[in-house]
């Protein structure tokens, strides 16, 4: 199962909360999170690590695509 969370333009902690909800809903597979600040990127990566997911960061202009897999 794969889902995309578009958290661009949202203030912290909203991107991290949406990421956590998506990871818990999917359990296994792939989740992509779109964020547009370094702070949101780092917070979402911490959530992924804490939940046991591997994450890859892809820079896309002024935004980031976080591809999380488990």
PDB file of C-alpha atoms in Angstrom:
ATOM      1  CA  UNK A   1       0.000   0.000   0.000  1.00  0.00           C
ATOM      2  CA  UNK A   2       1.286   3.486  -0.811  1.00  0.00           C
ATOM      3  CA  UNK A   3      -0.071   6.893   0.146  1.00  0.00           C
ATOM      4  CA  UNK A   4       1.051  10.492  -0.317  1.00  0.00           C
ATOM      5  CA  UNK A   5       0.761  13.136   2.408  1.00  0.00           C
ATOM      6  CA  UNK A   6       1.007  16.713   1.139  1.00  0.00           C
ATOM      7  CA  UNK A   7       2.121  18.749   4.156  1.00  0.00           C
ATOM      8  CA  UNK A   8       3.513  21.702   2.180  1.00  0.00           C
ATOM      9  CA  UNK A   9       2.546  25.043   3.652  1.00  0.00           C
ATOM     10  CA  UNK A  10       1.598  23.596   7.034  1.00  0.00           C
ATOM     11  CA  UNK A  11       3.194  24.854  10.243  1.00  0.00           C
ATOM     12  CA  UNK A  12       4.855  22.498  12.685  1.00  0.00           C
ATOM     13  CA  UNK A  13       3.875  20.222  14.286  1.00  0.00           C
ATOM     14  CA  UNK A  14       1.168  19.472  11.684  1.00  0.00           C
ATOM     15  CA  UNK A  15       3.479  17.771   9.093  1.00  0.00           C
ATOM     16  CA  UNK A  16       4.904  15.448  11.768  1.00  0.00           C
ATOM     17  CA  UNK A  17       1.425  14.602  13.093  1.00  0.00           C
ATOM     18  CA  UNK A  18       0.121  13.824   9.590  1.00  0.00           C
ATOM     19  CA  UNK A  19       3.202  11.694   8.926  1.00  0.00           C
ATOM     20  CA  UNK A  20       2.695   9.700  12.122  1.00  0.00           C
ATOM     21  CA  UNK A  21      -0.985   9.109  11.314  1.00  0.00           C
ATOM     22  CA  UNK A  22      -0.130   7.903   7.800  1.00  0.00           C
ATOM     23  CA  UNK A  23       2.619   5.563   9.009  1.00  0.00           C
ATOM     24  CA  UNK A  24       0.339   4.023  11.623  1.00  0.00           C
ATOM     25  CA  UNK A  25      -2.465   3.603   9.088  1.00  0.00           C
ATOM     26  CA  UNK A  26      -0.293   1.899   6.455  1.00  0.00           C
ATOM     27  CA  UNK A  27       1.857  -0.300   8.767  1.00  0.00           C
ATOM     28  CA  UNK A  28       3.825  -1.807   5.800  1.00  0.00           C
ATOM     29  CA  UNK A  29       4.571  -0.494   2.329  1.00  0.00           C
ATOM     30  CA  UNK A  30       5.442   3.033   1.261  1.00  0.00           C
ATOM     31  CA  UNK A  31       4.433   6.507   2.408  1.00  0.00           C
ATOM     32  CA  UNK A  32       5.543   9.698   0.665  1.00  0.00           C
ATOM     33  CA  UNK A  33       5.424  12.983   2.543  1.00  0.00           C
ATOM     34  CA  UNK A  34       5.817  16.330   0.787  1.00  0.00           C
ATOM     35  CA  UNK A  35       7.157  19.183   2.933  1.00  0.00           C
ATOM     36  CA  UNK A  36       8.579  22.603   2.164  1.00  0.00           C
ATOM     37  CA  UNK A  37      10.778  23.463   5.156  1.00  0.00           C
ATOM     38  CA  UNK A  38      13.898  21.928   6.636  1.00  0.00           C
ATOM     39  CA  UNK A  39      12.287  21.867  10.072  1.00  0.00           C
ATOM     40  CA  UNK A  40       9.318  19.865   8.806  1.00  0.00           C
ATOM     41  CA  UNK A  41      11.691  17.548   6.938  1.00  0.00           C
ATOM     42  CA  UNK A  42      13.727  16.824  10.065  1.00  0.00           C
ATOM     43  CA  UNK A  43      10.670  16.384  12.289  1.00  0.00           C
ATOM     44  CA  UNK A  44       9.058  13.961   9.832  1.00  0.00           C
ATOM     45  CA  UNK A  45      12.288  11.978   9.514  1.00  0.00           C
ATOM     46  CA  UNK A  46      12.446  11.675  13.315  1.00  0.00           C
ATOM     47  CA  UNK A  47       8.869  10.396  13.387  1.00  0.00           C
ATOM     48  CA  UNK A  48       9.689   7.809  10.711  1.00  0.00           C
ATOM     49  CA  UNK A  49      12.772   6.583  12.593  1.00  0.00           C
ATOM     50  CA  UNK A  50      10.856   6.383  15.867  1.00  0.00           C
ATOM     51  CA  UNK A  51       8.120   4.320  14.161  1.00  0.00           C
ATOM     52  CA  UNK A  52      10.702   1.961  12.593  1.00  0.00           C
ATOM     53  CA  UNK A  53      10.545   3.172   8.966  1.00  0.00           C
ATOM     54  CA  UNK A  54      13.472   3.758   6.574  1.00  0.00           C
ATOM     55  CA  UNK A  55      13.395   7.148   4.886  1.00  0.00           C
ATOM     56  CA  UNK A  56      14.913   8.642   1.764  1.00  0.00           C
ATOM     57  CA  UNK A  57      14.969  12.410   1.126  1.00  0.00           C
ATOM     58  CA  UNK A  58      14.553  13.726  -2.401  1.00  0.00           C
ATOM     59  CA  UNK A  59      15.047  17.486  -2.836  1.00  0.00           C
ATOM     60  CA  UNK A  60      12.647  18.992  -5.387  1.00  0.00           C
ATOM     61  CA  UNK A  61      13.389  22.681  -5.796  1.00  0.00           C
ATOM     62  CA  UNK A  62      12.243  24.397  -2.609  1.00  0.00           C
ATOM     63  CA  UNK A  63      10.448  21.291  -1.321  1.00  0.00           C
ATOM     64  CA  UNK A  64      11.327  17.791  -0.159  1.00  0.00           C
ATOM     65  CA  UNK A  65       9.805  14.421  -0.953  1.00  0.00           C
ATOM     66  CA  UNK A  66      10.310  11.998   1.931  1.00  0.00           C
ATOM     67  CA  UNK A  67       9.920   8.418   0.767  1.00  0.00           C
ATOM     68  CA  UNK A  68       9.375   6.114   3.746  1.00  0.00           C
ATOM     69  CA  UNK A  69       9.370   2.343   3.504  1.00  0.00           C
ATOM     70  CA  UNK A  70       8.838  -0.619   5.782  1.00  0.00           C
TER      71      UNK A  70
END
